[in-house]
XYZ file of C-alpha atoms in Angstrom:
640
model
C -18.108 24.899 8.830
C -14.956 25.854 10.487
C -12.844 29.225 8.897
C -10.121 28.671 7.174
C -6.888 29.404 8.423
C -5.300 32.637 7.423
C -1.669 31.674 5.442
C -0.959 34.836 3.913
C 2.452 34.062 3.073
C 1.546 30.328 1.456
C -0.905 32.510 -0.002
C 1.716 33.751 -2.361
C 3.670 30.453 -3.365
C 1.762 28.090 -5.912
C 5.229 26.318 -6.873
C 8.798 25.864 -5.473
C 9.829 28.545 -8.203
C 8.071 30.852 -5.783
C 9.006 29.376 -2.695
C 12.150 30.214 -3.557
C 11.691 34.208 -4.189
C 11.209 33.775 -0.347
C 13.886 35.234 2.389
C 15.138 32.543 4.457
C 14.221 34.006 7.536
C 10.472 33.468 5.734
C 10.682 29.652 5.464
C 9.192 29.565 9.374
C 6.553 31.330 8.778
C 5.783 29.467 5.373
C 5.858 25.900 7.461
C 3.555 27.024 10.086
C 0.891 28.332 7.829
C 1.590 24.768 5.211
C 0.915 22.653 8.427
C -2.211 24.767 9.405
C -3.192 24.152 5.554
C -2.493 20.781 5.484
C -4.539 19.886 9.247
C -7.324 21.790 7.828
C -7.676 20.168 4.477
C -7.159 16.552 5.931
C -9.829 17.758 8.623
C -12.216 18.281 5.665
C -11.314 14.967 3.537
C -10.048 12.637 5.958
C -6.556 10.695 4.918
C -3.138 10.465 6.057
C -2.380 13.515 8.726
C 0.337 12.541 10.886
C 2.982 11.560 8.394
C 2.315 14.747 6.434
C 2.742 17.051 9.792
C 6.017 15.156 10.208
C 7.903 16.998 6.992
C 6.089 20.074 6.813
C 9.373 22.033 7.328
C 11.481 19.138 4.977
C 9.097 19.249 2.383
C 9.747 23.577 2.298
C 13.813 22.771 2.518
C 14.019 20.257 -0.177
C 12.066 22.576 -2.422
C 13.635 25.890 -1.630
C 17.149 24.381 -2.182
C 17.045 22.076 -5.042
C 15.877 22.826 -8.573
C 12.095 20.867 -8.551
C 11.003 19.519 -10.840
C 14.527 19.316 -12.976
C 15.884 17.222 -9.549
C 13.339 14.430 -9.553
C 12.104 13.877 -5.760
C 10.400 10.691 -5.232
C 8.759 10.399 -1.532
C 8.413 6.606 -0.686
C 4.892 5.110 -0.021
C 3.551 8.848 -0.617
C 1.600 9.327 2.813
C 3.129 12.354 3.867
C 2.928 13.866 0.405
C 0.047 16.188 1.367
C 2.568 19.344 1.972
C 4.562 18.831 -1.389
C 1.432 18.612 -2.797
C -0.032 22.079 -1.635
C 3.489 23.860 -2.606
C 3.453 21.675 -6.125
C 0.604 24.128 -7.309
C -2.275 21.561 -6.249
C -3.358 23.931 -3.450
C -6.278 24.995 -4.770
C -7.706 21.170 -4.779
C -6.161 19.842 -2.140
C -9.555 19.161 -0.373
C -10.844 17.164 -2.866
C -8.048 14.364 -1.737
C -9.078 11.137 -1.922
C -12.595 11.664 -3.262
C -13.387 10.527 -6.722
C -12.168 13.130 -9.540
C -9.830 14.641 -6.830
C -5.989 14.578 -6.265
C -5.159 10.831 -5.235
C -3.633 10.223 -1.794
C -0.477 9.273 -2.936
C 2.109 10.996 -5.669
C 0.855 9.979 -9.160
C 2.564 10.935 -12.299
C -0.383 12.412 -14.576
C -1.087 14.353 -11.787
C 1.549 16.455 -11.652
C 5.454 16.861 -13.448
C 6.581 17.534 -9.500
C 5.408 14.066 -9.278
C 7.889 12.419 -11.146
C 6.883 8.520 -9.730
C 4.016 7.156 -8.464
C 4.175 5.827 -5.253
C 1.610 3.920 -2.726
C 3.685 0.585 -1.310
C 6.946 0.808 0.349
C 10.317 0.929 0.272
C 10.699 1.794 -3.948
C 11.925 5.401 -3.708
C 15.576 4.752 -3.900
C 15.778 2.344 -6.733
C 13.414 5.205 -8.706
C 15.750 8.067 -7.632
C 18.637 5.936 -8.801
C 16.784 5.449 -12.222
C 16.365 9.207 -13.184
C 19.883 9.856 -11.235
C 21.493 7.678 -13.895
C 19.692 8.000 -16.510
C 20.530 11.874 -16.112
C 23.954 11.517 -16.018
C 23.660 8.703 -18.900
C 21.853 11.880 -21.183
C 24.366 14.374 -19.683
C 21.580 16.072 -18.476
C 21.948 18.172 -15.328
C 19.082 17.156 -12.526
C 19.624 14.681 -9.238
C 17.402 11.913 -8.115
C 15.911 12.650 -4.571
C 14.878 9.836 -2.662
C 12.791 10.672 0.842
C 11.832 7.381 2.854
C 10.947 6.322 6.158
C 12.904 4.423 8.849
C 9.330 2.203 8.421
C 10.537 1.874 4.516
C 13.935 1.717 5.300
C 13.293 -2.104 7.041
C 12.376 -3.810 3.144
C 15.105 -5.685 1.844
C 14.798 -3.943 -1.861
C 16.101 -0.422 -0.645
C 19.205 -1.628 0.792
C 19.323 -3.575 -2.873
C 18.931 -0.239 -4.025
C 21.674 1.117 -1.908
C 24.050 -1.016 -2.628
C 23.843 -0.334 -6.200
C 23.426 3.086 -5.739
C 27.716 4.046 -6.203
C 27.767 4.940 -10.137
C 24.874 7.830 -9.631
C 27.480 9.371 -7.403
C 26.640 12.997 -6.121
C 23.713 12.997 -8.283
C 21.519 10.665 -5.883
C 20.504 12.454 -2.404
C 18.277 9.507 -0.327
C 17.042 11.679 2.862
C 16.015 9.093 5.675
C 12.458 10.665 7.666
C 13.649 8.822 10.583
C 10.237 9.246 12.965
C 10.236 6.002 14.934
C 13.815 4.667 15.531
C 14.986 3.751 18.922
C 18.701 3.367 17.496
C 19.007 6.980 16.768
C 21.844 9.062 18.017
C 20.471 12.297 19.999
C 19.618 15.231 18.456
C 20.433 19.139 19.206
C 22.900 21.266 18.624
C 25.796 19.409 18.835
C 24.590 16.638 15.689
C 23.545 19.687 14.100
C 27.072 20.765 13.756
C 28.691 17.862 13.463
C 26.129 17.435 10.232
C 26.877 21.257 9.246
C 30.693 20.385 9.077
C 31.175 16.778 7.554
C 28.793 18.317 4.780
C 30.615 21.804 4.373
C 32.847 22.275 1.315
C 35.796 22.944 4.239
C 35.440 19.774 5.249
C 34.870 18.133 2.259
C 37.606 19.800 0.589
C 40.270 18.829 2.934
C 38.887 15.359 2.736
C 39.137 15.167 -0.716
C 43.116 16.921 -0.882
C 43.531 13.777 2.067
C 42.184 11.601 -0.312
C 44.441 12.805 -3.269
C 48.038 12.427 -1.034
C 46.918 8.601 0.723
C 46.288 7.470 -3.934
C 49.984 8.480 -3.856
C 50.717 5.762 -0.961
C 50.072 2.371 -1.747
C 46.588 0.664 -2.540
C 46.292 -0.838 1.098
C 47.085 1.938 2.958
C 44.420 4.090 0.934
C 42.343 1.508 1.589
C 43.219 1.495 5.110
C 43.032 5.110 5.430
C 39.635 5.612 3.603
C 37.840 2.859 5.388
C 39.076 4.152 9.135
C 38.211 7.869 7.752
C 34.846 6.826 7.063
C 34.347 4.418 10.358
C 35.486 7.189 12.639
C 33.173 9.605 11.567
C 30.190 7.143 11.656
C 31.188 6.489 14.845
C 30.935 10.100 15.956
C 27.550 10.515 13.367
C 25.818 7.074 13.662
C 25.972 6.212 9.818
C 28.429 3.283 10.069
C 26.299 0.891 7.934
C 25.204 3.406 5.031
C 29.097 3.911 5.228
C 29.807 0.249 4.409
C 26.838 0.677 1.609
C 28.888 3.464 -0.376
C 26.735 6.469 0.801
C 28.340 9.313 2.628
C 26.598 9.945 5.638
C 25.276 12.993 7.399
C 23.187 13.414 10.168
C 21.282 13.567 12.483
C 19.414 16.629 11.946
C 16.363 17.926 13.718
C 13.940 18.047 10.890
C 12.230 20.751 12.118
C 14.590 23.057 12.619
C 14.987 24.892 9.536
C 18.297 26.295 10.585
C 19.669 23.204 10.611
C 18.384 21.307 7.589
C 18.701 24.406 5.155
C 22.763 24.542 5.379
C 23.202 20.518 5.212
C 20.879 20.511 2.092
C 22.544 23.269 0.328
C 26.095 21.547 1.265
C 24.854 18.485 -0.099
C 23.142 20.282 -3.131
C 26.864 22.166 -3.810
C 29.042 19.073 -3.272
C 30.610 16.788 -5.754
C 30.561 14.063 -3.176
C 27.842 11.225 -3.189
C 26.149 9.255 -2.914
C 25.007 10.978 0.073
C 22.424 10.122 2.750
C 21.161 12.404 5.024
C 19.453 11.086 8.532
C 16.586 13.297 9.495
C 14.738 12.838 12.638
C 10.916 14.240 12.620
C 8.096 13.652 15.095
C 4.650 12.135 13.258
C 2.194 14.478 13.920
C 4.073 17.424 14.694
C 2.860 20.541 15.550
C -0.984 19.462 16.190
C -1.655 18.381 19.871
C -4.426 15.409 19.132
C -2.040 13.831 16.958
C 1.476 14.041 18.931
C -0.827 12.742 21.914
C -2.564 9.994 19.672
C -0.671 6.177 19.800
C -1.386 5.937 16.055
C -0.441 9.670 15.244
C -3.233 10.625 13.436
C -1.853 7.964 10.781
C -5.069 7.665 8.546
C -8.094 9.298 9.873
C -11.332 10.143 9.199
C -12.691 13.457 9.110
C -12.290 15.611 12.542
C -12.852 19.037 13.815
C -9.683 20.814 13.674
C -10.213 22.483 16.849
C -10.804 19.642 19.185
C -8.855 16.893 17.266
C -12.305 14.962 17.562
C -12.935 11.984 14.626
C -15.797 12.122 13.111
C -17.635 8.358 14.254
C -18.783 6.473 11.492
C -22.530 4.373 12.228
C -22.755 1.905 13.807
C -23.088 -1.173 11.788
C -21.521 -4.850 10.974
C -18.110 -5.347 12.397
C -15.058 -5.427 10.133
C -13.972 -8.404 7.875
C -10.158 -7.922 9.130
C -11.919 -8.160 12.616
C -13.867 -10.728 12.342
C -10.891 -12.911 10.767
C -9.002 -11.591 13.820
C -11.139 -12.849 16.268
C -11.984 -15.812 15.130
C -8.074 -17.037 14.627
C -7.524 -16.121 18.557
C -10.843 -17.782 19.354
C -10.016 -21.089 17.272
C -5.923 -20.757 18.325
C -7.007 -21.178 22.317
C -8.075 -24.843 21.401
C -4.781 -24.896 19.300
C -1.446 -24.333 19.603
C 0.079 -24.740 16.336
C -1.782 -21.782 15.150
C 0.022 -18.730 15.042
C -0.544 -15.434 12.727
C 2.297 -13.391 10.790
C 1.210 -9.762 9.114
C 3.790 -7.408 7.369
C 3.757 -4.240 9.169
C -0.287 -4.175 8.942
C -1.659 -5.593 12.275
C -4.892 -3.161 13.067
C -5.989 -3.453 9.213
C -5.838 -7.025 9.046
C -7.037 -7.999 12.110
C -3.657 -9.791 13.710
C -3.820 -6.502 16.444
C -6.528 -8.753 17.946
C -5.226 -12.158 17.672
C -1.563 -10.741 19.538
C -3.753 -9.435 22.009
C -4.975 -13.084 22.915
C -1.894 -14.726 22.254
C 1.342 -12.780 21.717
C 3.758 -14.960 21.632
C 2.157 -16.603 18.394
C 1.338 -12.964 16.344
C 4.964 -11.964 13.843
C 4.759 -8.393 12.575
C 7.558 -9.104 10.130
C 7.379 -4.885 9.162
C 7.688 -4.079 5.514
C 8.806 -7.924 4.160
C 6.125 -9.241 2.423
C 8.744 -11.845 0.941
C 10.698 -13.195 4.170
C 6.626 -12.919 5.755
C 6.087 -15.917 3.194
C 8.575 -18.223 3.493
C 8.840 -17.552 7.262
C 5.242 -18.873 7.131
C 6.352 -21.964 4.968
C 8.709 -22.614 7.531
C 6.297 -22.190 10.247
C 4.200 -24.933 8.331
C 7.001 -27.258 7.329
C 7.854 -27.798 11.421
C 4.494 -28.845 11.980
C 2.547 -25.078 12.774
C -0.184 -23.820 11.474
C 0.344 -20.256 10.384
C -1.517 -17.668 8.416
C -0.250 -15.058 6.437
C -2.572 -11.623 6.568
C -1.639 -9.852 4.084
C -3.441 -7.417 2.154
C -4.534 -8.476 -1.736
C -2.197 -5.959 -3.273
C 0.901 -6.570 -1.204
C 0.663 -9.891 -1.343
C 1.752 -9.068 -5.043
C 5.284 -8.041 -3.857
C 5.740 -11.767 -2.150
C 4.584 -13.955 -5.526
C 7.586 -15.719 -6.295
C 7.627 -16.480 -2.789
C 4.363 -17.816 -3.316
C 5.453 -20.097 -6.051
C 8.457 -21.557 -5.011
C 8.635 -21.785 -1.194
C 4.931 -22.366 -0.838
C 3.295 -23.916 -3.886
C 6.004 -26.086 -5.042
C 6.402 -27.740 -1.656
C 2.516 -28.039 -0.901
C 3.357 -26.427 2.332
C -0.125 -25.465 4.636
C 0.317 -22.075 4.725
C -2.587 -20.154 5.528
C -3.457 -16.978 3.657
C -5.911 -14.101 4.844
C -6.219 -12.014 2.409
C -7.410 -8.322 3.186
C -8.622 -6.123 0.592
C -10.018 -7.840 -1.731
C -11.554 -5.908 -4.545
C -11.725 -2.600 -4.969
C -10.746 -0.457 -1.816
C -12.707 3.277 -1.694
C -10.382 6.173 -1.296
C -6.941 4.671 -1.767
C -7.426 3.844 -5.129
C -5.904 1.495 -7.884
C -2.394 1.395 -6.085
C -4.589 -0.600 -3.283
C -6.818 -2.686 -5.140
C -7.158 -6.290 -4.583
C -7.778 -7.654 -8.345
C -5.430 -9.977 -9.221
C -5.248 -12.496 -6.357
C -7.504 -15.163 -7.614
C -5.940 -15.055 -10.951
C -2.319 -15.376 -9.553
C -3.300 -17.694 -7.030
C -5.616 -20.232 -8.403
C -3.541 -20.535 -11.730
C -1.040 -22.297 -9.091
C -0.963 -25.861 -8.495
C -1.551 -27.530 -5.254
C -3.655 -24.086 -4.233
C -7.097 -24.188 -2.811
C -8.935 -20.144 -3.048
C -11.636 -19.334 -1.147
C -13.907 -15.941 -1.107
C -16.239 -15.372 1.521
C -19.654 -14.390 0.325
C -20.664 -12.424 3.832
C -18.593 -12.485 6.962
C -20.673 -15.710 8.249
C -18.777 -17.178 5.436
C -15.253 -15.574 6.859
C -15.900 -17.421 10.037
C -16.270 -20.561 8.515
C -13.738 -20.487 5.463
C -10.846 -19.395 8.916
C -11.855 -22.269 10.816
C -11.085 -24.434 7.532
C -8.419 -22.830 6.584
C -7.186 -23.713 10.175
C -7.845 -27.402 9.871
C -6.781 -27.774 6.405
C -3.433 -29.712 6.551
C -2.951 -31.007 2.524
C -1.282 -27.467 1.204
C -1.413 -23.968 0.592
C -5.211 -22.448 1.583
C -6.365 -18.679 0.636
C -9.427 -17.181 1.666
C -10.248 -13.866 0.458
C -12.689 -11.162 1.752
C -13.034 -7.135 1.137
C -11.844 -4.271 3.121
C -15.207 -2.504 5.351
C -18.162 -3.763 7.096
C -20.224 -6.787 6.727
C -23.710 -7.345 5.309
C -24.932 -7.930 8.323
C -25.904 -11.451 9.233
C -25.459 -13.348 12.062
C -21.904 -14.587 13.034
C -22.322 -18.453 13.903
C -21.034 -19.364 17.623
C -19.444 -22.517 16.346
C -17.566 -22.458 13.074
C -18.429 -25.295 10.163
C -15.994 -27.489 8.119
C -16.506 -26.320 4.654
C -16.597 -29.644 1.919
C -13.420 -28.217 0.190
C -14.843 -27.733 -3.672
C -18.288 -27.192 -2.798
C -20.375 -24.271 -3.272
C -23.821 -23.659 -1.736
C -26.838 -22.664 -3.964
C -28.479 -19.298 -1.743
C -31.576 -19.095 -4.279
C -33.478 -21.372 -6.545
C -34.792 -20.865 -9.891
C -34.928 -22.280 -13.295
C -34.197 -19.911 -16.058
C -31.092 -17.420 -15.048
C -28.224 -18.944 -13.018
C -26.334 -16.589 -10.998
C -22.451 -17.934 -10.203
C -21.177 -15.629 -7.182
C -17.460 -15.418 -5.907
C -16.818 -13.055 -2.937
C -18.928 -10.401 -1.693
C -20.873 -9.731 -5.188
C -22.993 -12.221 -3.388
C -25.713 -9.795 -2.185
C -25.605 -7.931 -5.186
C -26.132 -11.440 -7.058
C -29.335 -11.642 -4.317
C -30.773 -8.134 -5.669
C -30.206 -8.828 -8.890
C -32.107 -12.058 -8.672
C -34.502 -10.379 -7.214
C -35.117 -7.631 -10.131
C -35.331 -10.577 -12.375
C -37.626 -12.190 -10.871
C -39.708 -9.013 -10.900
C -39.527 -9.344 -14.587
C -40.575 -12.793 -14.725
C -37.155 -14.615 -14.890
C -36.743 -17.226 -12.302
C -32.985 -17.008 -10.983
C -30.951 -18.936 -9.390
C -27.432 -17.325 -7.368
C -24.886 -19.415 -6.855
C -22.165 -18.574 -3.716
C -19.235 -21.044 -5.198
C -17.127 -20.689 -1.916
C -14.135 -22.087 -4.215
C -12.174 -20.314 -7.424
C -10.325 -23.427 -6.879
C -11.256 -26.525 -6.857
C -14.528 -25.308 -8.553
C -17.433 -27.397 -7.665
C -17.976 -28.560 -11.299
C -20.593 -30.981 -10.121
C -23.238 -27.663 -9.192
C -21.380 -25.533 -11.850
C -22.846 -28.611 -14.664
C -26.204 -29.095 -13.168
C -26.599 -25.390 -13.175
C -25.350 -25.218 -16.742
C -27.583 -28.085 -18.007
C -30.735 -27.130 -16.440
C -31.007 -22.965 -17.135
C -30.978 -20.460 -20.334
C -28.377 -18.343 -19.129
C -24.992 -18.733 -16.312
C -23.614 -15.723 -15.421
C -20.374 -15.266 -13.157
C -19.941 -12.501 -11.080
C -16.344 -11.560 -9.287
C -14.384 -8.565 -7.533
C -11.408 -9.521 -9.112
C -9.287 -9.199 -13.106
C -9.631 -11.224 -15.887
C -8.306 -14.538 -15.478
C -10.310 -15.618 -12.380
C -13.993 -17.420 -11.536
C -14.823 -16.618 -15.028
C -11.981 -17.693 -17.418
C -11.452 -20.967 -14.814
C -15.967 -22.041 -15.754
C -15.574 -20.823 -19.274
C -12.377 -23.083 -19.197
C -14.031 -25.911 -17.308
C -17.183 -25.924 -19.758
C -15.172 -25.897 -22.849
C -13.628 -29.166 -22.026
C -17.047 -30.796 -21.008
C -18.758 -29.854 -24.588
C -21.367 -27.934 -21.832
C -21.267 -24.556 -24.163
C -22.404 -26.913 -27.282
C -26.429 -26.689 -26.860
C -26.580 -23.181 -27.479
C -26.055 -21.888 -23.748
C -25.146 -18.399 -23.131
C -22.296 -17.870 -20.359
C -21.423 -14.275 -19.562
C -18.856 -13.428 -17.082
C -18.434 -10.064 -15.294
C -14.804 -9.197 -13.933
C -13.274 -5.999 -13.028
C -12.825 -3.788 -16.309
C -8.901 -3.844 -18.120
C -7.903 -0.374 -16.190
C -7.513 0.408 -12.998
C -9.857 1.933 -11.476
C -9.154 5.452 -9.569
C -10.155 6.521 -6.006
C -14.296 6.800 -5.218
C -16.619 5.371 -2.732
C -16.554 1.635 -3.331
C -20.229 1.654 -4.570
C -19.550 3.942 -7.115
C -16.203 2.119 -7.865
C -18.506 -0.344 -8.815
C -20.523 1.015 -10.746
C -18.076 2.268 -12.827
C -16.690 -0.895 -13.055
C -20.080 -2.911 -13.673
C -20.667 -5.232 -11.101
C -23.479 -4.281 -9.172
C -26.863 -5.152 -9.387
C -28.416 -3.255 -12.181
C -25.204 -4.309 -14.674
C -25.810 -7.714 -13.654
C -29.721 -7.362 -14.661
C -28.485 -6.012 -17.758
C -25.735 -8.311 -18.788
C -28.522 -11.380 -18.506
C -31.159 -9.016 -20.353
C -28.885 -8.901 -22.651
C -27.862 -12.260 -23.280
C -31.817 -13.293 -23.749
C -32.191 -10.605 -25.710
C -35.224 -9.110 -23.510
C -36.533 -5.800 -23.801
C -34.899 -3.610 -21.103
C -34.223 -0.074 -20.553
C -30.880 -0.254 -19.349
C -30.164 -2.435 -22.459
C -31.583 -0.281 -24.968
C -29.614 2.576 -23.826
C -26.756 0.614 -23.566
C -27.424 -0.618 -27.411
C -27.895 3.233 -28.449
């Protein structure tokens, strides 16, 4: 075990309140010993370092000037949160990030009050800031909505929504752009630094605002006239011409690292009674540690690593990936055809699409942080004759559902959707979850949903996805390694409908959707042990269900249970449903269905996310124990 590094200054600030007993001339200091902290921690727990590194030295301006927590500052997505979490009095468990009954990797309101909004997908921080901004000067309550978001963020279509509606908060909304990757940037250095310094100063302002007074007197053209060449001339000379035209007053670019520049412009901003005002910021991802400024991906999301060397610790060797086995099958299948092409929204390494645009470039669409245009670029894709699939993950697939509905569904266009995630997701928690996409998918007509049992089954259910030509197709499959079976060289045309029955018995009958399947196995296996013959199911299909199997199971054993990684509303309701109307729950059979719980579920190792929410093996012994009333230990303590 590595020593930790020595931060006696941070060693005296546990909140901003005592950040800000510090001497300016202190704040370096502070930053270097808050990035040490942060590397070292992250080093321990693994998570997202590069983003974090990259406002060290904002994270220590914002809080030294403005008066956290009354100013509410909301940091979009909530990777780089790691510093404002150390100086938010969270130091003292800031290794425990990530793991289960530790601080969560993104800002979460019952965490902390510093934490005023919850954040883990993109692009929302402005539209909160706004919120608390107005609702603040609604109350006549002092306090200013912060908004901190990344030129990543910045390219969603809902915060220039937010933006544009942003003009009644007035100097009460700050939005600070983390600009760490934009090639339209104006330079940086000491020249923007000034210009910043003085279109922010209360000189400037002031003599801007006397201006503004004496062109009212002249008529309303000529102010207008006046006001708009005022503004165009100095985003000209600044860069900021289009948050100009969006009612913000612009300043920038600063070198966010140099504290001597950002501390001035904040406190200008901080004292003015312009606004809204947004401030361009230019960091470096991985700043100030070597292995992640040299690193393509920055040290983005890593796994533990020795802090010294910068080397990752390397997981075993097992199964390959679902996202990369989905990603090389599609290139395999699109060099035999040419209509198939793959879109992902800003996600390309974690859904597998990195692979396919290796193969074939000029058919793989990062679309960046639009989930929504993503969609219906695909269902234009499809309605010219292409065959494209959508990768996007479970849970921000969410932000595209209307999408969904009326540019896909309604026109029974053959989009193809890969969707990542699935279930429950390990260290990033409920915000990443994917539990809701068979219930929002298969409730929609013209849909066919598919989950992939094992990634044998991913191999197949892309190829049919690919050749499926009558509508909208989703297949489904979790984030992590395989099981571990073989991956067939030559993909098969799944019967769309049908399921496949993986074990025969006569007594229990096992209904699996997803990857529950080899937990359905050992818990077939455990009842056997106990002299219940079981059958497990793998249904393939939430929709069309394969009522033929799903009735001769139902007629010919005791007890069906249904096993899924997803929310109520799925493979379960969709049988119970489908029984109902076929009078098959009349003779006295017992259905149970296990679902994910009604709460979200916080961030652990998956297995022990599942345990917790009751779908592995020994919970699905249990819940058929139960239902025959057999004797059972887990039952009886369950009863008591």
């Amino acid at each position: 075990m590595t020593k930790r590094p020595d931060t006696p200054l941070l060693d005296t600030v546990d909140t901003p309140a005592d950040l800000r007993k510090l001497n300016k001339d202190q704040l370096r200091q502070l930053s270097d010993e808050l990035r040490s902290e942060v590397i070292d921690a992250v080093g321990t727990t693994g998570g997202h370092l590069g983003s974090g590194l990259g406002v060290v030295e904002l994270t220590t301006a914002i809080h030294y000037v403005f008066n956290t927590p009354e100013d509410r500052l909301v940091w979009d997505v909530g990777h780089q949160c790691y510093p404002h979490k150390i100086l938010t009095g969270r130091r003292d468990r800031i290794r425990t990030l990530r793991q289960g009954g530790g601080l969560s990797g993104f800002t979460k309101r019952s965490e902390s009050e510093y934490d005023p909004f919850g954040a883990a997908h993109s692009s929302t921080s402005i539209s909160a800031a706004l919120g608390f901004a107005v609702a603040n000067k609604l109350q006549e309550k002092p306090g200013r909505g912060i908004a901190v978001i990344g030129d990543g963020a910045m390219s969603a279509g809902m915060a220039y929504e937010a933006m544009n509606n942003a003009e009644q908060a007035g100097n009460r909304l700050v939005v600070i752009l983390n600009d760490n990757d934009m090639s339209i940037a104006p330079p940086v250095g000491g020249l923007s630094a000034y210009l910043a310094r003085m279109v922010s100063s209360s000189e400037y302002l002031g003599l801007r605002s006397v201006a503004s007074k004496l062109v009212k007197k002249m008529s309303r053209r000529v102010h207008r006239a006046v006001d708009k060449a005022e503004g165009f001339t100095r985003g000209m000379v600044t860069g900021g011409t289009l948050f100009e035209e969006l009612g913000f007053y612009y300043v920038g670019p600063i070198d966010g690292h140099n504290l001597e520049h950002l501390i001035p412009v904040l406190e200008n901003v901080r004292d003015s009674d312009q606004g809204p005002v947004l401030i361009h910021v230019v960091t470096t991802k991985g700043k100030g540690y070597a292995p992640a400024e040299d690193s393509d991906d920055k040290y983005h999301g890593v796994p533990t690593f020795n802090v010294v060397t910068g080397e990752k610790k390397k997981s075993a060797a097992g199964p390959p990936a679902y996202q990369n086995v989905f990603g090389d099958t599609l290139a395999k299948l699109a060099e035999t055809d040419e209509r198939i092409c793959a879109i992902t929204a800003a996600m390309p390494s974690g859904t597998g699409v990195d692979r396919f645009a290796a193969a074939h470039p000029d058919r793989s669409f990062d679309v960046g942080i639009a989930e929504q245009h993503g969609v219906t670029f695909a269902a234009g894709l499809a309605a010219q004759g292409m065959r494209p699939f959508a990768a996007i993950y479970s849970t921000f697939l969410q932000r595209a559902y209307d999408q969904v509905v009326h540019d896909v569904a309604i026109q029974n266009l053959p989009v193809r959707f890969a969707i990542d995630r699935a279930g429950l997701v390990g260290a990033d928690g409920a915000t990443h979850a994917g539990s809701f996409d068979v219930t929002y998918l298969a409730t929609l007509p013209n849909f066919v949903v598919m989950a992939a049992g094992d990634e044998a089954e991913l191999v197949h259910m892309t190829y049919t996805a690919a050749e499926y030509d009558d509508g909208p197709i989703a297949v489904r499959y979790p984030r992590g390694g395989g099981v571990g079976v073989e991956l067939p060289e030559v993909p098969q045309m799944l019967e769309i409908g049908k399921g496949r029955i993986v074990k025969e018995g006569s007594k229990v009958a096992i209904l699996s959707l997803g990857a529950r399947l080899a937990e359905a196995r050992k818990a077939a296996d455990q009842l056997e042990a106990k002299g219940l013959s079981t059958t497990v199911a793998d249904l393939r299909f939430a929709k069309p269900l394969d009522e033929e199997l799903i009735e001769k199971l139902m007629r010919s054993h005791d007890v069906v249970v249904t096993v899924e990684e997803g929310a109520i509303g799925g493979l379960g309701a969709h049988v119970l449903t489908f029984a109902s109307d076929n009078g098959l729950t009349d003779s006295g059979l017992k259905i149970r269905t296990m679902r994910l719980p009604d709460t979200f579920i916080d961030q652990d190792s998956p297995d022990k996310q599942y345990d917790e929410a009751g779908l592995n093996a020994p919970q699905i012994v249990d819940t058929v124990l139960e239902a025959l009333q057999h004797n059972s230990a887990g039952v009886e303590e369950a009863r008591a």
